Short mmCIF file of C-alpha atoms in Angstrom, two decimals:
data_model
loop_
_atom_site.label_atom_id
_atom_site.label_comp_id
_atom_site.label_asym_id
_atom_site.label_seq_id
_atom_site.Cartn_x
_atom_site.Cartn_y
_atom_site.Cartn_z
CA MET A 47 0.00 0.00 0.00
CA GLU A 48 1.48 3.31 -1.13
CA LEU A 49 0.94 6.86 0.11
CA SER A 50 -0.49 7.72 -3.29
CA ASP A 51 -3.24 5.12 -2.70
CA LEU A 52 -4.07 6.79 0.58
CA ARG A 53 -4.16 10.23 -1.02
CA VAL A 54 -6.67 8.95 -3.58
CA LEU A 55 -8.78 7.40 -0.82
CA ARG A 56 -8.75 10.62 1.20
CA ALA A 57 -9.63 12.74 -1.84
CA VAL A 58 -12.64 10.56 -2.70
CA VAL A 59 -13.92 10.84 0.88
CA HIS A 60 -13.27 14.57 1.30
CA GLU A 61 -14.64 15.51 -2.13
CA GLY A 62 -17.68 13.27 -1.79
CA GLY A 63 -17.09 11.15 -4.87
CA VAL A 64 -14.79 10.10 -7.70
CA THR A 65 -15.58 12.95 -10.11
CA ARG A 66 -14.59 15.80 -7.81
CA ALA A 67 -11.68 13.78 -6.40
CA ALA A 68 -10.32 13.34 -9.93
CA GLU A 69 -10.55 17.11 -10.48
CA ARG A 70 -8.74 17.83 -7.22
CA LEU A 71 -6.00 15.28 -7.97
CA GLY A 72 -5.64 16.34 -11.59
CA ARG A 73 -6.46 12.85 -12.89
CA VAL A 74 -9.09 11.34 -15.12
CA GLN A 75 -12.09 9.78 -13.37
CA SER A 76 -11.35 6.26 -14.62
CA ALA A 77 -7.86 6.39 -13.10
CA VAL A 78 -9.26 7.25 -9.66
CA THR A 79 -11.89 4.51 -9.90
CA SER A 80 -9.24 1.99 -10.96
CA ARG A 81 -6.96 3.01 -8.08
CA ILE A 82 -9.74 2.45 -5.52
CA GLN A 83 -10.56 -0.95 -7.05
CA GLN A 84 -6.89 -1.98 -6.96
CA LEU A 85 -6.65 -0.92 -3.34
CA GLU A 86 -9.73 -2.96 -2.45
CA ASP A 87 -8.30 -5.97 -4.29
CA ARG A 88 -4.98 -5.62 -2.49
CA LEU A 89 -6.65 -5.40 0.91
CA GLN A 90 -9.30 -7.98 -0.01
CA THR A 91 -12.10 -5.88 1.45
CA ARG A 92 -14.69 -3.36 0.30
CA LEU A 93 -13.87 0.23 1.22
CA PHE A 94 -16.95 1.92 -0.25
CA THR A 95 -20.60 1.16 -0.89
CA ARG A 96 -22.79 3.13 -3.30
CA GLN A 97 -25.92 4.92 -2.11
CA GLY A 98 -27.38 6.46 -5.24
CA ARG A 99 -24.65 8.72 -6.61
CA LYS A 100 -22.80 8.86 -3.32
CA MET A 101 -19.88 6.68 -2.26
CA VAL A 102 -20.10 5.85 1.44
CA LEU A 103 -17.25 4.35 3.46
CA THR A 104 -17.70 0.87 4.86
CA PRO A 105 -16.53 0.19 8.44
CA ALA A 106 -13.26 -1.12 6.98
CA GLY A 107 -13.00 2.04 4.87
CA ARG A 108 -13.45 4.27 7.92
CA THR A 109 -10.71 2.37 9.75
CA LEU A 110 -8.33 2.73 6.81
CA LEU A 111 -9.14 6.43 6.48
CA GLU A 112 -8.14 7.06 10.12
CA TYR A 113 -4.74 5.48 9.47
CA ALA A 114 -4.46 7.23 6.10
CA GLU A 115 -4.93 10.67 7.68
CA ARG A 116 -2.27 9.95 10.28
CA LEU A 117 0.21 8.44 7.79
CA LEU A 118 -0.20 11.27 5.29
CA ALA A 119 0.19 13.86 8.02
CA LEU A 120 3.32 12.13 9.26
CA ALA A 121 4.73 11.91 5.73
CA GLU A 122 4.07 15.62 5.19
CA GLU A 123 5.67 16.45 8.53
CA ALA A 124 8.76 14.42 7.56
CA GLU A 125 9.07 16.16 4.20
CA ASN A 126 8.72 19.58 5.82
CA ALA A 127 11.33 18.73 8.43
CA LEU A 128 13.81 17.50 5.81
CA HIS A 129 13.40 20.12 3.13
CA SER A 130 12.33 23.38 4.70
CA ASP A 131 12.03 25.32 7.90
CA LYS A 132 9.58 27.72 6.27
CA PRO A 133 5.79 27.44 6.62
CA THR A 134 4.31 25.51 3.69
CA GLY A 135 1.69 22.94 2.81
CA VAL A 136 -1.50 22.53 4.85
CA LEU A 137 -2.10 23.80 8.38
CA ARG A 138 -5.03 21.99 10.02
CA ILE A 139 -6.48 24.03 12.88
CA GLY A 140 -9.06 22.98 15.46
CA SER A 141 -11.13 25.57 17.29
CA MET A 142 -14.10 26.00 19.56
CA GLU A 143 -17.09 27.41 17.69
CA SER A 144 -17.13 30.78 19.45
CA THR A 145 -13.38 31.27 18.96
CA ALA A 146 -13.61 30.44 15.26
CA ALA A 147 -16.52 32.83 14.75
CA VAL A 148 -15.32 35.80 16.77
CA ARG A 149 -11.61 35.64 17.59
CA LEU A 150 -9.93 33.96 14.62
CA PRO A 151 -10.98 35.91 11.50
CA GLY A 152 -8.45 38.67 12.21
CA PRO A 153 -5.42 36.49 13.10
CA LEU A 154 -6.10 34.00 10.29
CA ALA A 155 -6.41 36.82 7.75
CA LEU A 156 -3.04 38.12 8.96
CA PHE A 157 -1.58 34.60 8.76
CA SER A 158 -2.75 34.20 5.15
CA GLU A 159 -1.26 37.58 4.29
CA ARG A 160 2.11 36.64 5.78
CA PHE A 161 2.20 33.03 4.57
CA PRO A 162 0.21 32.79 1.33
CA SER A 163 1.74 29.40 0.45
CA VAL A 164 0.10 27.73 3.49
CA ILE A 165 -3.40 26.28 3.02
CA LEU A 166 -5.56 26.67 6.13
CA GLU A 167 -8.13 24.04 7.12
CA MET A 168 -10.52 24.43 10.05
CA GLN A 169 -12.34 21.93 12.27
CA THR A 170 -14.64 23.05 15.10
CA GLY A 171 -15.71 21.17 18.20
CA ASN A 172 -15.51 21.14 21.98
CA PRO A 173 -12.13 20.93 23.76
CA VAL A 174 -12.43 17.20 24.50
CA LEU A 175 -12.96 16.32 20.83
CA LEU A 176 -10.31 18.76 19.61
CA LEU A 177 -7.60 17.52 21.99
CA ASP A 178 -8.39 13.95 20.96
CA ALA A 179 -8.03 14.96 17.30
CA LEU A 180 -4.72 16.62 18.17
CA ARG A 181 -3.49 13.43 19.87
CA GLN A 182 -4.53 11.35 16.84
CA GLY A 183 -2.68 13.64 14.42
CA GLU A 184 -5.88 14.72 12.67
CA ILE A 185 -5.11 18.40 13.28
CA ASP A 186 -1.86 20.29 13.87
CA ALA A 187 -2.95 22.77 16.56
CA ALA A 188 -6.10 23.65 18.47
CA PHE A 189 -7.65 26.67 20.13
CA VAL A 190 -9.28 25.28 23.28
CA ALA A 191 -10.31 26.47 26.72
CA GLU A 192 -8.05 25.60 29.62
CA PRO A 193 -7.14 23.32 31.31
CA VAL A 194 -4.95 21.46 28.80
CA PRO A 195 -2.83 18.46 29.92
CA GLU A 196 0.73 19.81 30.14
CA LYS A 197 2.34 16.37 29.76
CA ARG A 198 0.90 15.88 26.27
CA PHE A 199 0.74 19.39 24.85
CA ASP A 200 2.68 22.61 24.65
CA GLN A 201 0.51 25.71 24.82
CA MET A 202 0.32 29.49 24.92
CA THR A 203 -2.42 31.91 25.92
CA ALA A 204 -4.29 33.04 22.82
CA PHE A 205 -7.33 34.92 24.17
CA THR A 206 -8.99 35.68 27.48
CA GLU A 207 -12.78 35.50 27.43
CA THR A 208 -15.33 37.00 29.82
CA PRO A 209 -18.32 34.63 30.10
CA VAL A 210 -21.63 36.33 30.95
CA LEU A 211 -25.18 35.13 31.54
CA VAL A 212 -27.63 36.48 28.98
CA THR A 213 -31.42 36.58 29.04
CA SER A 214 -34.04 38.59 27.17
CA ASP A 215 -34.64 42.10 28.44
CA LYS A 216 -38.06 40.92 29.68
CA HIS A 217 -36.57 38.22 31.91
CA ALA A 218 -36.49 38.79 35.67
CA PRO A 219 -33.01 39.79 36.95
CA ILE A 220 -30.83 36.79 37.83
CA GLY A 221 -29.43 36.30 41.32
CA GLY A 222 -30.49 37.44 44.77
CA LYS A 223 -34.03 36.53 45.68
CA ASN A 224 -34.77 35.65 42.05
CA GLY A 225 -32.23 32.83 42.16
CA CYS A 226 -31.07 30.99 39.05
CA PRO A 227 -32.79 30.83 35.66
CA ARG A 228 -35.18 27.89 35.34
CA THR A 229 -34.27 27.07 31.72
CA VAL A 230 -30.74 27.18 30.30
CA LEU A 231 -29.48 26.85 26.73
CA VAL A 232 -26.16 25.00 26.42
CA PHE A 233 -23.80 23.24 24.06
CA GLU A 234 -22.96 19.54 24.25
CA HIS A 235 -21.00 18.08 27.18
CA GLY A 236 -17.36 19.10 26.92
CA CYS A 237 -18.14 22.77 26.24
CA PRO A 238 -16.19 24.91 28.77
CA HIS A 239 -19.02 27.43 29.12
CA ARG A 240 -21.49 24.67 29.92
CA LYS A 241 -19.09 23.34 32.56
CA LEU A 242 -18.67 26.81 34.07
CA LEU A 243 -22.46 27.31 34.13
CA GLU A 244 -22.93 23.98 35.90
CA GLN A 245 -20.30 24.99 38.46
CA TRP A 246 -22.13 28.29 39.03
CA PHE A 247 -25.39 26.43 39.61
CA ALA A 248 -23.62 24.19 42.12
CA GLN A 249 -22.31 27.25 43.99
CA GLN A 250 -25.86 28.63 44.09
CA LYS A 251 -27.07 25.23 45.36
CA ASP A 252 -29.66 25.23 42.64
CA VAL A 253 -30.29 23.40 39.36
CA PRO A 254 -32.28 24.44 36.28
CA GLU A 255 -35.60 22.77 35.67
CA ARG A 256 -34.85 22.36 31.98
CA THR A 257 -31.72 22.15 29.82
CA ILE A 258 -31.89 22.69 26.05
CA GLN A 259 -28.86 21.69 23.97
CA MET A 260 -28.04 23.80 20.90
CA GLY A 261 -25.47 23.86 18.11
CA SER A 262 -24.36 27.48 17.63
CA TYR A 263 -24.05 30.68 19.64
CA HIS A 264 -26.17 32.78 17.32
CA ALA A 265 -28.97 30.21 17.43
CA MET A 266 -28.60 30.20 21.20
CA LEU A 267 -28.81 34.00 21.41
CA GLY A 268 -31.83 33.99 19.12
CA CYS A 269 -33.62 31.59 21.46
CA VAL A 270 -32.60 33.68 24.46
CA LEU A 271 -34.09 36.72 22.75
CA ALA A 272 -37.32 34.76 22.21
CA GLY A 273 -37.55 34.18 25.97
CA MET A 274 -36.74 30.46 25.93
CA GLY A 275 -34.18 30.71 28.73
CA ALA A 276 -30.73 31.90 29.75
CA ALA A 277 -27.31 31.08 28.33
CA LEU A 278 -23.68 31.54 29.32
CA VAL A 279 -21.68 32.94 26.40
CA PRO A 280 -18.42 34.82 25.86
CA HIS A 281 -19.07 38.56 25.97
CA SER A 282 -17.24 38.88 22.65
CA VAL A 283 -20.00 36.84 20.97
CA ILE A 284 -22.68 39.33 22.06
CA ASP A 285 -20.93 42.12 20.16
CA THR A 286 -21.51 40.17 16.91
CA PHE A 287 -25.25 39.75 17.54
CA PRO A 288 -27.23 42.58 15.87
CA PRO A 289 -30.12 42.78 18.42
CA ALA A 290 -27.69 42.70 21.35
CA GLN A 291 -29.33 45.77 22.92
CA ARG A 292 -32.40 43.63 23.62
CA LEU A 293 -30.39 41.22 25.77
CA GLN A 294 -29.94 41.46 29.53
CA VAL A 295 -26.37 40.71 30.63
CA THR A 296 -25.47 39.38 34.10
CA HIS A 297 -21.80 39.19 35.07
CA LEU A 298 -20.48 36.27 37.07
CA PRO A 299 -18.71 36.87 40.40
CA GLU A 300 -14.97 37.48 40.59
CA GLY A 301 -13.05 34.24 40.19
CA SER A 302 -15.63 32.71 37.86
CA ASN A 303 -15.72 35.43 35.24
CA THR A 304 -12.75 34.59 32.99
CA LEU A 305 -11.78 31.69 30.74
CA ARG A 306 -8.46 31.44 28.96
CA THR A 307 -8.38 30.11 25.42
CA VAL A 308 -5.00 28.57 24.63
CA LEU A 309 -3.31 27.50 21.42
CA ALA A 310 -2.12 23.91 21.96
CA TRP A 311 0.08 21.59 19.88
CA PRO A 312 1.72 18.18 20.49
CA LYS A 313 4.46 18.24 23.12
CA GLY A 314 7.87 18.99 21.61
CA LYS A 315 6.55 19.02 18.03
CA LEU A 316 6.47 22.66 16.99
CA SER A 317 6.30 22.49 13.19
CA PRO A 318 7.17 25.56 11.05
CA ASN A 319 3.47 26.02 10.29
CA VAL A 320 2.41 25.97 13.94
CA ALA A 321 5.37 28.18 14.89
CA ALA A 322 4.17 30.71 12.32
CA LEU A 323 0.62 30.54 13.70
CA ARG A 324 1.94 31.00 17.24
CA ALA A 325 3.87 34.11 16.16
CA VAL A 326 0.79 35.62 14.51
CA VAL A 327 -1.35 34.92 17.61
CA GLU A 328 1.32 36.40 19.88
CA ASP A 329 1.40 39.58 17.77
CA HIS A 330 -2.38 39.81 17.81
CA TYR A 331 -2.58 39.13 21.56
CA ASP A 332 0.07 41.74 22.35
CA GLN A 333 -1.75 44.35 20.26
CA ALA A 334 -5.07 43.50 21.95
#
């Protein structure tokens, strides 16, 4: 099995089919189809099944893809280490959703301006999923909320967030005799803001009557505005929400009102691409 086989496999998966994979690889469609068939014959297993016009990975195909991503990343890392100390190739970044939406557009635009030869790829998720992807070699660096295991990752402070509780302007004030909000809007388990909100509830010796899980901050703020409940969000996100003036903001007490977002990468493996990203983030952080 050759790296070129794995590149063809990855292209078919990422592009959603043979036709677009052939365009991306600069090959004719029949050559890509033949390469997949040869790979299946060599491994004596089916890697794809057809569902209409779509090619869907089999369980064996998903297993091979995981190894393919890691092997191709390792091969690219080896080539970069041998031939150049300058940023080049693909930089795969992981980020929390709020950080990607609010904090990264500026630094990533500056990165692209400084290093136009580097192709940026982005994956969003909660810190648990992102750090696992970083361990598996699926991404090169990740913007995640602390804490980050120091034994496995090197890290630097990228941004400092101020989480605040938001409700509609018609909602009763939170705290004091009014207690905690009865309904809260949260992300999936693993989200640092959800964890901080749960800790705040524990300190208040109270629990919400209802928890609604959502997928994006702007959807969450829209539901807050509609009076569905309260949410804990970074204050920086509110500034990007057009009807922000119709939201009621409650600040958390001292000691619970900050969250650091760090840039993390594998311990002792600072590639030229990640070093370049770190420098851009440091410049941006110092200016801020």
